[in-house]
Amino acid sequence: MAEYLASIFGTEKDKVNCSFYFKIGACRHGDRCSRLHNKPTFSQTIALLNIYRNPQNSSQSADGLRCAVSDVEMQEHYDEFFEEVFTEMEEKYGEVEEMNVCDNLGDHLVGNVYVKFRREEDAEKAVIDLNNRWFNGQPIHAELSPVTDFREACCRQYEMGECTRGGFCNFMHLKPISRELRRELYGRRRKKLGRFLCGGRGTALRTTNSQVSGPGASVWAVTSQSRANTKMSA
């Protein structure tokens, strides 16, 4: 009996544990789910919930009409976001094996960023620290995730351009970065970028401890005058 229960754990045959939470670290039913969400006490992977804002989903004009964002602008914005978060994770917490961003629209997946560290200790350290920081004016909600194999979490139909559920699919629709950025971040000769030491770009992370940083304080200040409003502090 024990062997059978172990063999079906986290699968659709498991009537006790939620298979969706086990596979993708999220469930559309949330706390109302009839099955258990076994949150890990240790993992290589962390989830930053709802942290990425897709401009194509949120840009609107003053009269409520949706503003057009070109594909080129969209990719540049996304690459900038990805590089900034990826570099911050490595510079501050430890080596990153893999990072993925959900392009889904469902509340339980929209904007989720999954970061898989090489060491579980680094993931634990990151969760503790990130839950006391801010990103783009919003507090970060970070947690350990059960996801370690993203092949099981991804929607295969989406990867082939055949998913009929669109952004509300319950499996991950992972947004790809440009080939150039992938080579830069994941290449064998990975550069230890110093963007957060000599001036970052894009969005900003801030601690919640005003005694340490204070409102508007910045450790990694943006050097470019045109980006003076995007400062980071830790």
PDB file of C-alpha atoms in Angstrom:
ATOM      1  CA  MET A   1       0.000   0.000   0.000  1.00  0.00           C
ATOM      2  CA  ALA A   2       2.789   2.410   0.909  1.00  0.00           C
ATOM      3  CA  GLU A   3       4.514   1.741  -2.413  1.00  0.00           C
ATOM      4  CA  TYR A   4       1.287   2.426  -4.299  1.00  0.00           C
ATOM      5  CA  LEU A   5       0.684   5.721  -2.470  1.00  0.00           C
ATOM      6  CA  ALA A   6       4.250   6.776  -3.182  1.00  0.00           C
ATOM      7  CA  SER A   7       3.858   5.921  -6.869  1.00  0.00           C
ATOM      8  CA  ILE A   8       0.758   8.116  -7.300  1.00  0.00           C
ATOM      9  CA  PHE A   9       1.919  11.025  -5.123  1.00  0.00           C
ATOM     10  CA  GLY A  10       1.387  14.308  -6.946  1.00  0.00           C
ATOM     11  CA  THR A  11      -0.385  12.669  -9.891  1.00  0.00           C
ATOM     12  CA  GLU A  12      -4.023  12.996 -10.942  1.00  0.00           C
ATOM     13  CA  LYS A  13      -4.706   9.650  -9.227  1.00  0.00           C
ATOM     14  CA  ASP A  14      -3.692  11.167  -5.897  1.00  0.00           C
ATOM     15  CA  LYS A  15      -6.962  12.157  -4.187  1.00  0.00           C
ATOM     16  CA  VAL A  16      -5.219  13.788  -1.224  1.00  0.00           C
ATOM     17  CA  ASN A  17      -2.447  15.964  -2.650  1.00  0.00           C
ATOM     18  CA  CYS A  18      -2.963  18.578  -5.376  1.00  0.00           C
ATOM     19  CA  SER A  19      -1.218  17.493  -8.566  1.00  0.00           C
ATOM     20  CA  PHE A  20      -1.239  21.010 -10.021  1.00  0.00           C
ATOM     21  CA  TYR A  21       0.514  22.492  -7.001  1.00  0.00           C
ATOM     22  CA  PHE A  22       3.041  19.666  -7.024  1.00  0.00           C
ATOM     23  CA  LYS A  23       3.833  20.216 -10.725  1.00  0.00           C
ATOM     24  CA  ILE A  24       3.680  24.002 -11.124  1.00  0.00           C
ATOM     25  CA  GLY A  25       3.814  25.344  -7.575  1.00  0.00           C
ATOM     26  CA  ALA A  26       0.453  27.078  -7.998  1.00  0.00           C
ATOM     27  CA  CYS A  27      -3.227  26.159  -8.143  1.00  0.00           C
ATOM     28  CA  ARG A  28      -6.145  28.181  -9.499  1.00  0.00           C
ATOM     29  CA  HIS A  29      -8.247  27.180  -6.471  1.00  0.00           C
ATOM     30  CA  GLY A  30      -5.703  28.573  -4.005  1.00  0.00           C
ATOM     31  CA  ASP A  31      -6.606  27.983  -0.366  1.00  0.00           C
ATOM     32  CA  ARG A  32     -10.044  26.743  -1.453  1.00  0.00           C
ATOM     33  CA  CYS A  33      -8.564  23.668  -3.146  1.00  0.00           C
ATOM     34  CA  SER A  34     -10.020  20.397  -1.858  1.00  0.00           C
ATOM     35  CA  ARG A  35      -6.579  18.763  -1.985  1.00  0.00           C
ATOM     36  CA  LEU A  36      -3.466  19.493   0.035  1.00  0.00           C
ATOM     37  CA  HIS A  37      -0.790  21.941  -1.081  1.00  0.00           C
ATOM     38  CA  ASN A  38       2.378  20.530   0.437  1.00  0.00           C
ATOM     39  CA  LYS A  39       4.641  23.565   0.689  1.00  0.00           C
ATOM     40  CA  PRO A  40       8.296  22.505   0.721  1.00  0.00           C
ATOM     41  CA  THR A  41      10.527  23.256   3.699  1.00  0.00           C
ATOM     42  CA  PHE A  42      13.591  23.148   1.451  1.00  0.00           C
ATOM     43  CA  SER A  43      14.014  23.487  -2.309  1.00  0.00           C
ATOM     44  CA  GLN A  44      16.388  24.802  -4.943  1.00  0.00           C
ATOM     45  CA  THR A  45      13.551  26.814  -6.498  1.00  0.00           C
ATOM     46  CA  ILE A  46      11.849  29.966  -5.291  1.00  0.00           C
ATOM     47  CA  ALA A  47       8.777  31.689  -6.699  1.00  0.00           C
ATOM     48  CA  LEU A  48       8.412  35.464  -6.855  1.00  0.00           C
ATOM     49  CA  LEU A  49       4.664  35.872  -7.135  1.00  0.00           C
ATOM     50  CA  ASN A  50       3.081  38.286  -9.668  1.00  0.00           C
ATOM     51  CA  ILE A  51       6.276  40.323 -10.011  1.00  0.00           C
ATOM     52  CA  TYR A  52       6.455  40.692 -13.816  1.00  0.00           C
ATOM     53  CA  ARG A  53       4.100  43.199 -15.454  1.00  0.00           C
ATOM     54  CA  ASN A  54       3.581  42.619 -19.156  1.00  0.00           C
ATOM     55  CA  PRO A  55       3.149  46.053 -20.821  1.00  0.00           C
ATOM     56  CA  GLN A  56       0.939  44.531 -23.521  1.00  0.00           C
ATOM     57  CA  ASN A  57      -1.538  43.487 -20.832  1.00  0.00           C
ATOM     58  CA  SER A  58      -1.464  46.660 -18.758  1.00  0.00           C
ATOM     59  CA  SER A  59      -0.750  49.648 -21.015  1.00  0.00           C
ATOM     60  CA  GLN A  60      -3.809  51.847 -21.465  1.00  0.00           C
ATOM     61  CA  SER A  61      -4.326  55.437 -22.500  1.00  0.00           C
ATOM     62  CA  ALA A  62      -6.114  58.046 -20.399  1.00  0.00           C
ATOM     63  CA  ASP A  63      -9.443  57.302 -22.106  1.00  0.00           C
ATOM     64  CA  GLY A  64      -9.183  53.608 -21.274  1.00  0.00           C
ATOM     65  CA  LEU A  65      -8.120  52.433 -24.714  1.00  0.00           C
ATOM     66  CA  ARG A  66      -5.268  49.953 -24.877  1.00  0.00           C
ATOM     67  CA  CYS A  67      -1.993  51.429 -26.109  1.00  0.00           C
ATOM     68  CA  ALA A  68      -0.074  49.558 -28.755  1.00  0.00           C
ATOM     69  CA  VAL A  69       3.279  48.141 -27.707  1.00  0.00           C
ATOM     70  CA  SER A  70       5.385  46.821 -30.562  1.00  0.00           C
ATOM     71  CA  ASP A  71       6.938  43.354 -30.419  1.00  0.00           C
ATOM     72  CA  VAL A  72      10.417  44.900 -30.493  1.00  0.00           C
ATOM     73  CA  GLU A  73       9.641  47.197 -27.556  1.00  0.00           C
ATOM     74  CA  MET A  74       8.056  44.292 -25.724  1.00  0.00           C
ATOM     75  CA  GLN A  75      11.135  42.091 -26.119  1.00  0.00           C
ATOM     76  CA  GLU A  76      13.489  44.887 -25.067  1.00  0.00           C
ATOM     77  CA  HIS A  77      11.403  45.573 -21.968  1.00  0.00           C
ATOM     78  CA  TYR A  78      11.256  41.894 -21.079  1.00  0.00           C
ATOM     79  CA  ASP A  79      14.980  41.273 -21.642  1.00  0.00           C
ATOM     80  CA  GLU A  80      15.772  44.257 -19.446  1.00  0.00           C
ATOM     81  CA  PHE A  81      13.535  42.947 -16.672  1.00  0.00           C
ATOM     82  CA  PHE A  82      14.919  39.400 -16.963  1.00  0.00           C
ATOM     83  CA  GLU A  83      18.567  40.487 -16.926  1.00  0.00           C
ATOM     84  CA  GLU A  84      18.061  42.760 -13.947  1.00  0.00           C
ATOM     85  CA  VAL A  85      16.328  40.147 -11.798  1.00  0.00           C
ATOM     86  CA  PHE A  86      18.651  37.309 -12.881  1.00  0.00           C
ATOM     87  CA  THR A  87      21.762  39.374 -12.132  1.00  0.00           C
ATOM     88  CA  GLU A  88      20.431  40.514  -8.762  1.00  0.00           C
ATOM     89  CA  MET A  89      19.708  36.916  -7.762  1.00  0.00           C
ATOM     90  CA  GLU A  90      23.243  35.796  -8.623  1.00  0.00           C
ATOM     91  CA  GLU A  91      25.041  38.827  -7.203  1.00  0.00           C
ATOM     92  CA  LYS A  92      23.183  38.759  -3.894  1.00  0.00           C
ATOM     93  CA  TYR A  93      22.162  35.153  -3.227  1.00  0.00           C
ATOM     94  CA  GLY A  94      24.087  32.588  -5.288  1.00  0.00           C
ATOM     95  CA  GLU A  95      24.481  30.799  -8.603  1.00  0.00           C
ATOM     96  CA  VAL A  96      21.287  30.480 -10.623  1.00  0.00           C
ATOM     97  CA  GLU A  97      20.774  27.315 -12.646  1.00  0.00           C
ATOM     98  CA  GLU A  98      17.570  28.425 -14.330  1.00  0.00           C
ATOM     99  CA  MET A  99      15.072  31.268 -14.270  1.00  0.00           C
ATOM    100  CA  ASN A 100      11.630  31.275 -15.888  1.00  0.00           C
ATOM    101  CA  VAL A 101       8.849  33.840 -16.174  1.00  0.00           C
ATOM    102  CA  CYS A 102       5.178  32.949 -16.657  1.00  0.00           C
ATOM    103  CA  ASP A 103       3.256  34.700 -19.424  1.00  0.00           C
ATOM    104  CA  ASN A 104      -0.071  33.315 -18.214  1.00  0.00           C
ATOM    105  CA  LEU A 105      -3.072  35.502 -17.366  1.00  0.00           C
ATOM    106  CA  GLY A 106      -4.636  33.438 -14.567  1.00  0.00           C
ATOM    107  CA  ASP A 107      -4.347  35.067 -11.137  1.00  0.00           C
ATOM    108  CA  HIS A 108      -2.339  32.168  -9.699  1.00  0.00           C
ATOM    109  CA  LEU A 109       0.331  32.326 -12.430  1.00  0.00           C
ATOM    110  CA  VAL A 110       0.352  35.829 -13.914  1.00  0.00           C
ATOM    111  CA  GLY A 111       3.792  37.415 -13.644  1.00  0.00           C
ATOM    112  CA  ASN A 112       5.273  34.614 -11.535  1.00  0.00           C
ATOM    113  CA  VAL A 113       9.062  34.322 -11.702  1.00  0.00           C
ATOM    114  CA  TYR A 114      10.684  31.010 -10.806  1.00  0.00           C
ATOM    115  CA  VAL A 115      14.380  31.022  -9.888  1.00  0.00           C
ATOM    116  CA  LYS A 116      16.197  27.711  -9.473  1.00  0.00           C
ATOM    117  CA  PHE A 117      19.432  28.068  -7.538  1.00  0.00           C
ATOM    118  CA  ARG A 118      22.282  25.594  -7.551  1.00  0.00           C
ATOM    119  CA  ARG A 119      22.122  25.272  -3.774  1.00  0.00           C
ATOM    120  CA  GLU A 120      19.110  24.929  -1.506  1.00  0.00           C
ATOM    121  CA  GLU A 121      20.821  27.137   1.078  1.00  0.00           C
ATOM    122  CA  ASP A 122      20.907  30.018  -1.400  1.00  0.00           C
ATOM    123  CA  ALA A 123      17.203  29.606  -2.168  1.00  0.00           C
ATOM    124  CA  GLU A 124      16.336  29.706   1.522  1.00  0.00           C
ATOM    125  CA  LYS A 125      18.463  32.818   2.038  1.00  0.00           C
ATOM    126  CA  ALA A 126      16.823  34.508  -0.952  1.00  0.00           C
ATOM    127  CA  VAL A 127      13.270  33.872   0.284  1.00  0.00           C
ATOM    128  CA  ILE A 128      14.020  35.293   3.728  1.00  0.00           C
ATOM    129  CA  ASP A 129      15.635  38.427   2.334  1.00  0.00           C
ATOM    130  CA  LEU A 130      13.292  39.075  -0.596  1.00  0.00           C
ATOM    131  CA  ASN A 131      10.198  39.074   1.597  1.00  0.00           C
ATOM    132  CA  ASN A 132      11.612  42.253   3.162  1.00  0.00           C
ATOM    133  CA  ARG A 133      12.166  43.996  -0.181  1.00  0.00           C
ATOM    134  CA  TRP A 134      10.127  45.876  -2.764  1.00  0.00           C
ATOM    135  CA  PHE A 135      10.013  45.726  -6.533  1.00  0.00           C
ATOM    136  CA  ASN A 136       8.487  48.475  -8.684  1.00  0.00           C
ATOM    137  CA  GLY A 137       6.757  49.995  -5.683  1.00  0.00           C
ATOM    138  CA  GLN A 138       5.213  46.690  -4.595  1.00  0.00           C
ATOM    139  CA  PRO A 139       6.270  44.342  -1.780  1.00  0.00           C
ATOM    140  CA  ILE A 140       7.825  41.100  -2.990  1.00  0.00           C
ATOM    141  CA  HIS A 141       6.087  37.846  -2.059  1.00  0.00           C
ATOM    142  CA  ALA A 142       8.650  35.045  -2.271  1.00  0.00           C
ATOM    143  CA  GLU A 143       8.283  31.399  -1.297  1.00  0.00           C
ATOM    144  CA  LEU A 144      10.008  28.071  -1.789  1.00  0.00           C
ATOM    145  CA  SER A 145       8.521  26.197  -4.732  1.00  0.00           C
ATOM    146  CA  PRO A 146       8.151  22.440  -5.269  1.00  0.00           C
ATOM    147  CA  VAL A 147       8.988  22.886  -8.986  1.00  0.00           C
ATOM    148  CA  THR A 148      12.382  21.491  -9.948  1.00  0.00           C
ATOM    149  CA  ASP A 149      11.642  20.060 -13.405  1.00  0.00           C
ATOM    150  CA  PHE A 150      10.127  22.770 -15.587  1.00  0.00           C
ATOM    151  CA  ARG A 151       9.529  20.303 -18.407  1.00  0.00           C
ATOM    152  CA  GLU A 152       6.710  18.827 -16.342  1.00  0.00           C
ATOM    153  CA  ALA A 153       5.338  22.251 -15.448  1.00  0.00           C
ATOM    154  CA  CYS A 154       5.243  23.693 -18.969  1.00  0.00           C
ATOM    155  CA  CYS A 155       2.395  23.532 -21.462  1.00  0.00           C
ATOM    156  CA  ARG A 156       3.712  21.482 -24.385  1.00  0.00           C
ATOM    157  CA  GLN A 157       0.956  22.731 -26.681  1.00  0.00           C
ATOM    158  CA  TYR A 158       2.025  26.319 -26.002  1.00  0.00           C
ATOM    159  CA  GLU A 159       5.615  25.514 -26.930  1.00  0.00           C
ATOM    160  CA  MET A 160       4.355  24.173 -30.252  1.00  0.00           C
ATOM    161  CA  GLY A 161       2.003  27.145 -30.745  1.00  0.00           C
ATOM    162  CA  GLU A 162      -1.092  24.969 -30.376  1.00  0.00           C
ATOM    163  CA  CYS A 163      -2.520  25.777 -26.908  1.00  0.00           C
ATOM    164  CA  THR A 164      -6.235  26.544 -27.240  1.00  0.00           C
ATOM    165  CA  ARG A 165      -6.642  27.827 -23.677  1.00  0.00           C
ATOM    166  CA  GLY A 166      -4.526  30.915 -24.234  1.00  0.00           C
ATOM    167  CA  GLY A 167      -3.224  32.819 -21.228  1.00  0.00           C
ATOM    168  CA  PHE A 168      -5.668  31.090 -18.886  1.00  0.00           C
ATOM    169  CA  CYS A 169      -4.059  27.684 -19.336  1.00  0.00           C
ATOM    170  CA  ASN A 170      -3.262  26.034 -15.991  1.00  0.00           C
ATOM    171  CA  PHE A 171       0.210  24.952 -17.104  1.00  0.00           C
ATOM    172  CA  MET A 172       3.122  27.373 -17.415  1.00  0.00           C
ATOM    173  CA  HIS A 173       3.469  29.462 -20.559  1.00  0.00           C
ATOM    174  CA  LEU A 174       7.117  30.477 -20.207  1.00  0.00           C
ATOM    175  CA  LYS A 175       8.116  33.709 -21.914  1.00  0.00           C
ATOM    176  CA  PRO A 176      11.415  33.338 -23.825  1.00  0.00           C
ATOM    177  CA  ILE A 177      14.272  35.805 -23.670  1.00  0.00           C
ATOM    178  CA  SER A 178      16.315  36.799 -26.718  1.00  0.00           C
ATOM    179  CA  ARG A 179      19.060  34.468 -27.922  1.00  0.00           C
ATOM    180  CA  GLU A 180      21.698  37.112 -27.278  1.00  0.00           C
ATOM    181  CA  LEU A 181      20.691  37.514 -23.645  1.00  0.00           C
ATOM    182  CA  ARG A 182      20.479  33.756 -23.153  1.00  0.00           C
ATOM    183  CA  ARG A 183      24.033  33.360 -24.396  1.00  0.00           C
ATOM    184  CA  GLU A 184      25.175  36.144 -22.101  1.00  0.00           C
ATOM    185  CA  LEU A 185      23.493  34.804 -18.968  1.00  0.00           C
ATOM    186  CA  TYR A 186      23.759  31.059 -19.466  1.00  0.00           C
ATOM    187  CA  GLY A 187      26.927  30.816 -21.558  1.00  0.00           C
ATOM    188  CA  ARG A 188      29.877  28.767 -20.373  1.00  0.00           C
ATOM    189  CA  ARG A 189      31.827  31.945 -19.851  1.00  0.00           C
ATOM    190  CA  ARG A 190      29.101  33.599 -17.828  1.00  0.00           C
ATOM    191  CA  LYS A 191      30.090  37.124 -17.019  1.00  0.00           C
ATOM    192  CA  LYS A 192      29.715  38.350 -13.500  1.00  0.00           C
ATOM    193  CA  LEU A 193      27.827  41.470 -14.445  1.00  0.00           C
ATOM    194  CA  GLY A 194      28.122  44.434 -12.109  1.00  0.00           C
ATOM    195  CA  ARG A 195      24.962  46.296 -13.027  1.00  0.00           C
ATOM    196  CA  PHE A 196      23.863  46.551  -9.413  1.00  0.00           C
ATOM    197  CA  LEU A 197      27.274  47.882  -8.371  1.00  0.00           C
ATOM    198  CA  CYS A 198      27.870  50.464 -11.100  1.00  0.00           C
ATOM    199  CA  GLY A 199      24.270  51.481 -11.829  1.00  0.00           C
ATOM    200  CA  GLY A 200      21.348  49.228 -12.711  1.00  0.00           C
ATOM    201  CA  ARG A 201      18.647  49.801 -15.259  1.00  0.00           C
ATOM    202  CA  GLY A 202      14.923  49.305 -15.446  1.00  0.00           C
ATOM    203  CA  THR A 203      12.945  48.610 -12.280  1.00  0.00           C
ATOM    204  CA  ALA A 204      13.912  48.920  -8.624  1.00  0.00           C
ATOM    205  CA  LEU A 205      14.128  46.808  -5.477  1.00  0.00           C
ATOM    206  CA  ARG A 206      13.822  48.384  -2.032  1.00  0.00           C
ATOM    207  CA  THR A 207      13.972  47.048   1.523  1.00  0.00           C
ATOM    208  CA  THR A 208      11.031  47.568   3.846  1.00  0.00           C
ATOM    209  CA  ASN A 209      13.289  48.543   6.768  1.00  0.00           C
ATOM    210  CA  SER A 210      13.223  52.335   6.728  1.00  0.00           C
ATOM    211  CA  GLN A 211      15.827  52.438   9.500  1.00  0.00           C
ATOM    212  CA  VAL A 212      18.328  50.841   7.144  1.00  0.00           C
ATOM    213  CA  SER A 213      17.563  52.530   3.854  1.00  0.00           C
ATOM    214  CA  GLY A 214      14.971  55.199   4.523  1.00  0.00           C
ATOM    215  CA  PRO A 215      12.470  56.408   1.925  1.00  0.00           C
ATOM    216  CA  GLY A 216      14.208  57.058  -1.342  1.00  0.00           C
ATOM    217  CA  ALA A 217      17.629  55.899  -0.108  1.00  0.00           C
ATOM    218  CA  SER A 218      19.722  54.008  -2.599  1.00  0.00           C
ATOM    219  CA  VAL A 219      22.812  51.815  -2.376  1.00  0.00           C
ATOM    220  CA  TRP A 220      22.946  51.069  -6.112  1.00  0.00           C
ATOM    221  CA  ALA A 221      22.095  54.422  -7.643  1.00  0.00           C
ATOM    222  CA  VAL A 222      21.441  54.750 -11.365  1.00  0.00           C
ATOM    223  CA  THR A 223      24.228  56.741 -12.975  1.00  0.00           C
ATOM    224  CA  SER A 224      22.286  57.726 -16.103  1.00  0.00           C
ATOM    225  CA  GLN A 225      20.351  60.958 -15.642  1.00  0.00           C
ATOM    226  CA  SER A 226      17.558  59.619 -17.841  1.00  0.00           C
ATOM    227  CA  ARG A 227      17.021  56.751 -15.425  1.00  0.00           C
ATOM    228  CA  ALA A 228      17.334  58.753 -12.232  1.00  0.00           C
ATOM    229  CA  ASN A 229      13.910  57.613 -11.075  1.00  0.00           C
ATOM    230  CA  THR A 230      14.837  53.920 -11.042  1.00  0.00           C
ATOM    231  CA  LYS A 231      17.071  53.584  -8.002  1.00  0.00           C
ATOM    232  CA  MET A 232      17.702  50.457  -5.988  1.00  0.00           C
ATOM    233  CA  SER A 233      18.445  50.006  -2.336  1.00  0.00           C
ATOM    234  CA  ALA A 234      19.020  46.975  -0.193  1.00  0.00           C
TER     235      ALA A 234
END
